[in-house]
Tab-separated table of C-alpha atoms and ligand atoms in Angstrom:
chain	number	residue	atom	x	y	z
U	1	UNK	CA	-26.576	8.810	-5.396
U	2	UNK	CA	-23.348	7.069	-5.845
U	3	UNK	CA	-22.477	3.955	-4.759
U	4	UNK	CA	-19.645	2.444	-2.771
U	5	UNK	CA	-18.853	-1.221	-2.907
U	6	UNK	CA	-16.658	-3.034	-0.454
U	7	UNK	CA	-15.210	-6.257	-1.168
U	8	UNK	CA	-14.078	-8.437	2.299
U	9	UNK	CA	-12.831	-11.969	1.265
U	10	UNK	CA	-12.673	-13.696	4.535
U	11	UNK	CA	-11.002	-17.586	5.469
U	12	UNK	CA	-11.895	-18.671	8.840
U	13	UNK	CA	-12.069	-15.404	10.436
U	14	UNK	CA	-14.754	-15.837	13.018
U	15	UNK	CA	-12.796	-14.000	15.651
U	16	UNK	CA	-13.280	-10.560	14.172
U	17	UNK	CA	-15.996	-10.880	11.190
U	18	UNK	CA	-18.269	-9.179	12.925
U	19	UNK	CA	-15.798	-6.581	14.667
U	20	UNK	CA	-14.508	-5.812	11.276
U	21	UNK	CA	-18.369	-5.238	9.712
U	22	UNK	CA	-19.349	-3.290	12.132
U	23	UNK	CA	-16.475	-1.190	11.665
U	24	UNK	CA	-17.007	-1.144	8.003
U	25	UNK	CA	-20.424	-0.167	8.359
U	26	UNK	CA	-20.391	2.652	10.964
U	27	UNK	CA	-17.500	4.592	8.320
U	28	UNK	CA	-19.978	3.322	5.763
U	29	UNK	CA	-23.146	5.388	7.332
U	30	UNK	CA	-21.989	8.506	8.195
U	31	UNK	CA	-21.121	9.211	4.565
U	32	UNK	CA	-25.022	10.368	4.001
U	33	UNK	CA	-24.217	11.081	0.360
U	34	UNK	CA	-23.306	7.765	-0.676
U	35	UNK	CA	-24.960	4.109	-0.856
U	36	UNK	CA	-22.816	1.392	0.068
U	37	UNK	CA	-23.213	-2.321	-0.311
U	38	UNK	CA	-20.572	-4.858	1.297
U	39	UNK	CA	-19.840	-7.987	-0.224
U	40	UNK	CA	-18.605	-10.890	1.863
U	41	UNK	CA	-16.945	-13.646	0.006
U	42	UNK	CA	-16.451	-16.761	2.126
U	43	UNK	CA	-13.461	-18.380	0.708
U	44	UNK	CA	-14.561	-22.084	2.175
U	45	UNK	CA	-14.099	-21.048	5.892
U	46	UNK	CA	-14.250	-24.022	8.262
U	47	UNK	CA	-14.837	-22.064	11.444
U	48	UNK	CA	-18.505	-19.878	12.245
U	49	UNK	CA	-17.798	-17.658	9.777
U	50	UNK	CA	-20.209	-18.551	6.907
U	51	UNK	CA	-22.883	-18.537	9.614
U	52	UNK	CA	-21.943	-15.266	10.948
U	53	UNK	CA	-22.103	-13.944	7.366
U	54	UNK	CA	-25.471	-14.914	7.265
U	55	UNK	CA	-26.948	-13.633	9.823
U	56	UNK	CA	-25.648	-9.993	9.114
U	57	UNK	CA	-27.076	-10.568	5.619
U	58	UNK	CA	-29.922	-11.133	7.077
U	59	UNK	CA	-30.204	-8.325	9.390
U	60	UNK	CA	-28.319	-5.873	6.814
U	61	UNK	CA	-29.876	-6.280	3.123
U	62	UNK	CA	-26.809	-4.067	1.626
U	63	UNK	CA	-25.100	-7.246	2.700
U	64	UNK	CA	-24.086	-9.158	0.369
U	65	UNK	CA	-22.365	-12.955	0.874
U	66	UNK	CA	-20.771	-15.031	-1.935
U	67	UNK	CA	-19.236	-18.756	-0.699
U	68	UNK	CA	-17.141	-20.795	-2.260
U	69	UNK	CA	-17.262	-24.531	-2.399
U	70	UNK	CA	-13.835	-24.865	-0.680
U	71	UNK	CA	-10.809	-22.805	0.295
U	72	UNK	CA	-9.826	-20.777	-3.115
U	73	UNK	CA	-7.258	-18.822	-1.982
U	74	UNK	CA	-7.487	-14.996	-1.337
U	75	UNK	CA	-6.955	-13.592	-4.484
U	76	UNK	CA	-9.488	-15.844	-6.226
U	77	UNK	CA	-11.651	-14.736	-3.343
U	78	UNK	CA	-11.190	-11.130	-4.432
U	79	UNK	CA	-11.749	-11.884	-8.094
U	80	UNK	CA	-15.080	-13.622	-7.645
U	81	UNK	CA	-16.135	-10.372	-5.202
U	82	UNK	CA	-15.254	-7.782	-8.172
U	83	UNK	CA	-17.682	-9.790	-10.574
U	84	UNK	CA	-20.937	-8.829	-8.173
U	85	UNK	CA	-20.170	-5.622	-7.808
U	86	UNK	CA	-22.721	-2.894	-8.721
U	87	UNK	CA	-21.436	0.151	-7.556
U	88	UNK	CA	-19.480	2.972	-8.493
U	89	UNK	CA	-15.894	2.846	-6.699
U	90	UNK	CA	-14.814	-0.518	-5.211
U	91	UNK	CA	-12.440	-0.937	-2.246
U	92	UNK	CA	-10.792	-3.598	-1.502
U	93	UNK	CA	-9.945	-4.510	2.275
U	94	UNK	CA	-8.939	-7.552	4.461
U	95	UNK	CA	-11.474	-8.811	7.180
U	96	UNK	CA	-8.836	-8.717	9.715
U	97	UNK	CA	-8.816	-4.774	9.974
U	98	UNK	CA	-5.260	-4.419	9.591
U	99	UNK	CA	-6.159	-1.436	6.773
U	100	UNK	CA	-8.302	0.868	8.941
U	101	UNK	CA	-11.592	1.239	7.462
U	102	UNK	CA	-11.495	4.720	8.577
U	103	UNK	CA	-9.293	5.826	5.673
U	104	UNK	CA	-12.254	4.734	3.467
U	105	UNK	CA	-13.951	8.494	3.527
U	106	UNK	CA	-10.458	10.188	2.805
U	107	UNK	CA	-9.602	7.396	-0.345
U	108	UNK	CA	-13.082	8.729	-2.159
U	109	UNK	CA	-11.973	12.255	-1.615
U	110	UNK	CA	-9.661	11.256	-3.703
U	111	UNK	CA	-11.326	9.508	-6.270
U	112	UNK	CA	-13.628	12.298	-6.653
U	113	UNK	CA	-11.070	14.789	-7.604
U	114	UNK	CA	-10.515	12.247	-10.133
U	115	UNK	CA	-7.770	9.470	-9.183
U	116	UNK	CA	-9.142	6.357	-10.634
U	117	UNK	CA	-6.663	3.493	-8.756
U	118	UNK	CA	-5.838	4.340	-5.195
U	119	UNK	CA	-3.741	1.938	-3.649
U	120	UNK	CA	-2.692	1.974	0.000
U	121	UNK	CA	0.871	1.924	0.396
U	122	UNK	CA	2.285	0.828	3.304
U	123	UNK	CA	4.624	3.244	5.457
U	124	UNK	CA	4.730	1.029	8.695
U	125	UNK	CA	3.383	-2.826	8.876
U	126	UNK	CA	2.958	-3.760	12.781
U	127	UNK	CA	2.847	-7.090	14.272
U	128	UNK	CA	4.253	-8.695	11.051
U	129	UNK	CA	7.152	-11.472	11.507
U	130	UNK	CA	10.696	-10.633	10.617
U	131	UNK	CA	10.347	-13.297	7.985
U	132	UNK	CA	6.997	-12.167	7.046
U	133	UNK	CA	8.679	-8.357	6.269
U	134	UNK	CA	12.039	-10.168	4.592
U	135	UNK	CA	10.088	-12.143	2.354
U	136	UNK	CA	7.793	-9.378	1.218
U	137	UNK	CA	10.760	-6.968	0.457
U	138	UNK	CA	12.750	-9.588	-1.349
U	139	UNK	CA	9.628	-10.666	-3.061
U	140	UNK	CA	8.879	-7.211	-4.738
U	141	UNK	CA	12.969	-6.500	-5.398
U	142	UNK	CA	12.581	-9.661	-7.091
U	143	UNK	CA	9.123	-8.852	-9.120
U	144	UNK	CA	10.267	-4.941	-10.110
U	145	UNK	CA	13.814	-6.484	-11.451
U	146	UNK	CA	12.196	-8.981	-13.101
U	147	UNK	CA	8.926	-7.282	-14.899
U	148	UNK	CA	8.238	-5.071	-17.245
U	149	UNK	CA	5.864	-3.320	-15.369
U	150	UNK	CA	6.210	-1.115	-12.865
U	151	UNK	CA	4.318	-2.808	-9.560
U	152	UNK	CA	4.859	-0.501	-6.705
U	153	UNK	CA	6.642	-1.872	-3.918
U	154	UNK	CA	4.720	-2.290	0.135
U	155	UNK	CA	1.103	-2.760	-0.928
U	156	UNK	CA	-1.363	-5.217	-0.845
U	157	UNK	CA	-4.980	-5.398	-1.961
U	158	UNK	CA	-6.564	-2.407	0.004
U	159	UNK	CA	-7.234	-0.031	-2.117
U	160	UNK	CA	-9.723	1.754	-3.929
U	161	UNK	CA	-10.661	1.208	-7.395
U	162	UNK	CA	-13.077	3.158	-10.036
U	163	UNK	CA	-15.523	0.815	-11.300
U	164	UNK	CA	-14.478	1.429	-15.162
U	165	UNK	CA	-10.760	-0.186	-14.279
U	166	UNK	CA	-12.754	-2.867	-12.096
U	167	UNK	CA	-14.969	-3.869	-15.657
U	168	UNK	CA	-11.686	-3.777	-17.293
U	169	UNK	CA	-10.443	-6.222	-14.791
U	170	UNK	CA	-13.297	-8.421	-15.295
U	171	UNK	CA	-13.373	-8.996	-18.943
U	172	UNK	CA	-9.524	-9.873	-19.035
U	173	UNK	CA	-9.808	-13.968	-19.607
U	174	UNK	CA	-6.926	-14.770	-17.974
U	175	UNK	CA	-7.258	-17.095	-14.547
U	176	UNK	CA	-4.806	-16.891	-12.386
U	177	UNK	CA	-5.252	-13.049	-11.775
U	178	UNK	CA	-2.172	-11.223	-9.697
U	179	UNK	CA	-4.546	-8.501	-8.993
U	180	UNK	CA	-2.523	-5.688	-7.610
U	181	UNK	CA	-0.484	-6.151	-10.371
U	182	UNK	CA	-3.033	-6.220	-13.205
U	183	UNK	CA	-4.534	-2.561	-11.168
U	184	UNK	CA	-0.813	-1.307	-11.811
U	185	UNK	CA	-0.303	-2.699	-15.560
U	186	UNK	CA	-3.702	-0.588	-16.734
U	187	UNK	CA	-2.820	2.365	-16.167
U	188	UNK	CA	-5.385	4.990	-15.588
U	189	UNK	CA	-4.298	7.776	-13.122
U	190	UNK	CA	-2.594	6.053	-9.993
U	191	UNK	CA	-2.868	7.479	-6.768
U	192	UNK	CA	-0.430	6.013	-3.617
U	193	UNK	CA	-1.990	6.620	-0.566
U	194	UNK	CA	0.248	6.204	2.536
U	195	UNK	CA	-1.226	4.498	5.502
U	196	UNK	CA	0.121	2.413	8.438
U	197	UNK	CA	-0.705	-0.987	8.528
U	198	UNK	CA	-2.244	-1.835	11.563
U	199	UNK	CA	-2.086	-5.363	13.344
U	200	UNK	CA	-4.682	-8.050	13.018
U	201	UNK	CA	-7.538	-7.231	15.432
U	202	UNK	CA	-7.888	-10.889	16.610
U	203	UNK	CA	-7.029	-14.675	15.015
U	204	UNK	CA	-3.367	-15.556	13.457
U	205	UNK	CA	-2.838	-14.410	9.801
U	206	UNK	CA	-3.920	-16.957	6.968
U	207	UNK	CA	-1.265	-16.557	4.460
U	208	UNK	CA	1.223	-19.600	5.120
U	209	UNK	CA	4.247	-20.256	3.488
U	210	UNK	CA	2.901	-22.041	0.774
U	211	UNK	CA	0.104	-19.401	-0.197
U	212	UNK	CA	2.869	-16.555	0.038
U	213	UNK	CA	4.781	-18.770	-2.250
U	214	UNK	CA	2.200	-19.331	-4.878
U	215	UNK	CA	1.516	-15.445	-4.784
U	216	UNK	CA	4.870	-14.759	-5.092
U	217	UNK	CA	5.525	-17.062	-8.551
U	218	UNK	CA	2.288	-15.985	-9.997
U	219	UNK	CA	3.299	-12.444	-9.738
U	220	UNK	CA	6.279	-12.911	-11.156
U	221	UNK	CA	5.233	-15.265	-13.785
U	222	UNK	CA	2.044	-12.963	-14.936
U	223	UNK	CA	4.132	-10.331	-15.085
U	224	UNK	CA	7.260	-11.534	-16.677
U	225	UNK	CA	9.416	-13.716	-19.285
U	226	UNK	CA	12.691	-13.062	-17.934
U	227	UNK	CA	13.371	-16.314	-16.151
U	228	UNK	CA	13.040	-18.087	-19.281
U	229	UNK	CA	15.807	-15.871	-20.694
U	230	UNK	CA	17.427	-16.833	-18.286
U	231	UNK	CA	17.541	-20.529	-19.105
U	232	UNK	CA	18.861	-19.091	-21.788
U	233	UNK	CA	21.815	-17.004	-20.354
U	234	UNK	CA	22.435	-19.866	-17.952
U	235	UNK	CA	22.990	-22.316	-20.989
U	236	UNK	CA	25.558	-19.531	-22.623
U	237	UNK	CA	27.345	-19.438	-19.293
U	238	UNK	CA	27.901	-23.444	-18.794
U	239	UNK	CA	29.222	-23.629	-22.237
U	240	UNK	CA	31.411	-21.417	-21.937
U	241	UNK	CA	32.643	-23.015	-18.510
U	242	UNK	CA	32.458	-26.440	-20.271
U	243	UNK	CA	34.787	-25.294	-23.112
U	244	UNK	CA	37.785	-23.760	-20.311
U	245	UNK	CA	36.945	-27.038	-18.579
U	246	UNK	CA	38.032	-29.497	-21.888
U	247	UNK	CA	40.457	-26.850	-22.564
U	248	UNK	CA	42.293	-27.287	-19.407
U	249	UNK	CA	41.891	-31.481	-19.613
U	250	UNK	CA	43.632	-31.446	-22.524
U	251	UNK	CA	46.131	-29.086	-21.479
U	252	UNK	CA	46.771	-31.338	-18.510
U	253	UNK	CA	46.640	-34.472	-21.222
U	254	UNK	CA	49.371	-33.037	-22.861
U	255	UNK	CA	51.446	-31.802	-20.653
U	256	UNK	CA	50.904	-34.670	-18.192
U	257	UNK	CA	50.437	-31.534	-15.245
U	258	UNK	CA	48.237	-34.170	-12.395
U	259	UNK	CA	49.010	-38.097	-11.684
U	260	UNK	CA	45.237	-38.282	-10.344
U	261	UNK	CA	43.094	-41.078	-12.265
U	262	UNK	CA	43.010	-39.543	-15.639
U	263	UNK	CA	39.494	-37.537	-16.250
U	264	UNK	CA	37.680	-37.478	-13.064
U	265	UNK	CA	38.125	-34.059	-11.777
U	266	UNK	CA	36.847	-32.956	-15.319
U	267	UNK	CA	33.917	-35.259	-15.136
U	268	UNK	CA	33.329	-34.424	-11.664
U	269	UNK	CA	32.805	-31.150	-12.548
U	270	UNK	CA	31.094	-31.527	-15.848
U	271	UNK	CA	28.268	-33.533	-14.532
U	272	UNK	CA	27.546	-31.812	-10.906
U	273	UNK	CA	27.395	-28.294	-12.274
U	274	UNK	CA	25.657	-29.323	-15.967
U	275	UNK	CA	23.144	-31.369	-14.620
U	276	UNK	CA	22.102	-28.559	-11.857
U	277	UNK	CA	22.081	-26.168	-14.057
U	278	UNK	CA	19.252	-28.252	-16.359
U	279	UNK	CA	17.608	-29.416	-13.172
U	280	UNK	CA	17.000	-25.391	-12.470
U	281	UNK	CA	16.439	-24.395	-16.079
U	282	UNK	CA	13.713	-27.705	-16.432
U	283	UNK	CA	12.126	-25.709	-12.969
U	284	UNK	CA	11.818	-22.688	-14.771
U	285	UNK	CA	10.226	-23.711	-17.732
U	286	UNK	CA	7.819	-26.227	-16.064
U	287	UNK	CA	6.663	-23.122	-13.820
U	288	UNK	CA	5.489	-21.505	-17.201
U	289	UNK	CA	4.494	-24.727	-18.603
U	290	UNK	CA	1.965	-25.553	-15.401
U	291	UNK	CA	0.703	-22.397	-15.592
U	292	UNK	CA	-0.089	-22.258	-19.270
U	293	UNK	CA	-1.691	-25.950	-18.924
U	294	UNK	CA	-3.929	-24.260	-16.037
U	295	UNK	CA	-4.814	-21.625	-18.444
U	296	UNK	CA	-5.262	-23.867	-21.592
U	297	UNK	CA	-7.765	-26.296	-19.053
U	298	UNK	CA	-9.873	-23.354	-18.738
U	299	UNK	CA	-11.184	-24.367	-15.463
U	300	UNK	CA	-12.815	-21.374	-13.233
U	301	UNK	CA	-10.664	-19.951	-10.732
U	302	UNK	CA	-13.146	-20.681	-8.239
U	303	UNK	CA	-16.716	-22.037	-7.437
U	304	UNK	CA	-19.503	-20.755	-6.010
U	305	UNK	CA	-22.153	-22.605	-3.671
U	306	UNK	CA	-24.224	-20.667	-2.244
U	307	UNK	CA	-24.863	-16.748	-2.808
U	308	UNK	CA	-26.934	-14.416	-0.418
U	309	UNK	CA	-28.553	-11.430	-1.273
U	310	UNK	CA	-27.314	-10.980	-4.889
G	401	UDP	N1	-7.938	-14.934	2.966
G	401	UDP	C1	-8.759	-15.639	2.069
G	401	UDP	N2	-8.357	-16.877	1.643
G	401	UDP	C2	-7.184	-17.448	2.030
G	401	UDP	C3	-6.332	-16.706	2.904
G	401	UDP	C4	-6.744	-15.455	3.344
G	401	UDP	O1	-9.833	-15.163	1.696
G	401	UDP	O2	-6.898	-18.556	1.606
G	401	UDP	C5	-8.372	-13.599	3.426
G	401	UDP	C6	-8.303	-13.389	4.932
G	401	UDP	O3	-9.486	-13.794	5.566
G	401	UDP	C7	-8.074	-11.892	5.022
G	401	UDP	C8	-7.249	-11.585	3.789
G	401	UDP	O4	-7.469	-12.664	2.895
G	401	UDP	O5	-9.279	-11.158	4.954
G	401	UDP	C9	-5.771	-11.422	4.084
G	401	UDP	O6	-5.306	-12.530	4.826
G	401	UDP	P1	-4.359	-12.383	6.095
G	401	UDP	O7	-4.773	-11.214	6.913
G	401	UDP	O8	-4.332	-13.704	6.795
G	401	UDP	O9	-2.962	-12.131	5.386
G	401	UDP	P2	-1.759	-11.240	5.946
G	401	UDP	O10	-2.340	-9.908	6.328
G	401	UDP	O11	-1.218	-11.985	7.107
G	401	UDP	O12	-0.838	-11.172	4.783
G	402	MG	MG1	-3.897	-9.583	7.520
């Protein structure tokens, strides 16, 4: 019998964790030709939610509950869950049911007729912020202009994955894993499943600012080199103004054209734009440069304290 594993990284989400499993599981059940296991992977919640996890384990052996030492972040939360799994498509899905586990059934149609990524693409996304919607639109404009790769545009980690891509996945060293766009980059036949994204059952979303931020640069850093070419054209560009800017203090020199104090328009000029444009080309490069030093450290991407079940 084939075996479905679902992967639920969860961060203080005690307000629906069970809501969201029992969902899970009832979809789960009434596919009578398949075996399922669920694996849980507590991202250092502060809230009930370890101790929730528990108890379903304990109830539920095809539970499964990985927790880390402290708060991770979501897509090391997701990495760590791919490592466990033993079974033969994985899918990938938020614990705050905002992909509807009831699309599960219809996604492994799909991989049975031989897909081997299905990713859920977003048509609608309700009860997202304005900002929330901006930011994500800019973000992947930003990504696809800037990368080599194609990474399609409105989706997020639900999806469904055969487990040769996931073991693929796994044995690729690098760290800081951008995981829906490593599932793009490897090919394999793509499916884009169009869903509407529902809105969060219960509890306030757990993606701040700051996380969206970090997901954002380490998409686009994984996935490209074109900001350091950048630099690059930047540096072309402010010679070339620095050269009509000499040009035109001499010509004013000579010709005697302003009575201001000699030089300090030129200088002015010279040192505001020259020294922002190195301030943004040293941010560039020390983007890269922290992120090859956190490769280089080879320090895991997460840590694991306690596993149940596995
Ligand atoms: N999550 C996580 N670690 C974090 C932040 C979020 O494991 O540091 C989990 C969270 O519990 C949820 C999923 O990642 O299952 C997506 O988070 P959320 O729904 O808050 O993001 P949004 O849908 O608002 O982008
Ligand atoms: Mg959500």
């Amino acid at each position: 019998m084939k075996k479905i594993s679902i992967i639920i990284p969860t961060y203080n989400e005690e307000e629906v964790i069970k809501i969201s499993y029992l969902r899970v599981k009832k979809v789960l059940e009434e596919l009578d030709s398949y075996d399922y296991e669920i694996i849980f992977i507590d991202d250092g919640s502060k809230d009930k939610t370890l101790n929730i996890l528990n108890e379903i384990a304990k109830e539920n052996r095809k539970v499964k509950v990985i927790s880390f030492a402290r708060n991770f972040g979501h897509q090391a939360a997701v990495t760590a869950g791919i490592k466990y799994i033993t079974g033969d498509a994985i899918v990938i899905i938020d614990a705050d049911l905002q992909d509807p586990p009831e699309l599960i059934p219809e996604m492994i149609q799909l991989w049975e007729q031989g897909n081997e990524v299905i990713y859920g693409k977003r048509k609608t996304r309700k009860g997202e912020s304005a900002f929330k919607l901006l930011s994500a639109k800019m973000f992947y404009k930003t990504l696809n202009a800037l990368s080599d790769v194609e990474i399609p545009k409105d989706t997020g980690d639900f999806r469904l994955v055969d487990r040769k891509v996931v073991e693929i996945i796994n044995q690729m060293p690098e760290h800081n894993k951008f995981l829906r766009g490593l599932f793009s980059w490897v090919g394999f036949k793509q499916y884009a499943y169009e869903y509407e994204r529902k809105e969060r059952v219960a509890g306030k979303t757990k993606y701040p600012f700051k996380k969206m931020w970090k997901l954002a640069t380490d998409g686009i850093i994984s996935f490209s080199t074109k900001p350091l070419k950048l630099v690059g054209g930047l540096g072309i560009i402010t010679i070339i103004i620095s050269i009509l800017i000499l040009i035109y203090s001499l010509i004013s020199y000579v010709f005697k054209l302003n009575d201001l104090t000699p030089g300090w328009t030129s200088i002015m000029v010279a040192i505001t734009l020259f020294s922002g444009v190195q301030l943004l080309s040293i941010w560039i490069i020390s983007e890269y440069i922290s992120r090859i030093y956190d490769e280089t450290r080879n320090r895991p991407q997460y840590i694991i304290d306690k596993t149940i079940n596995i």
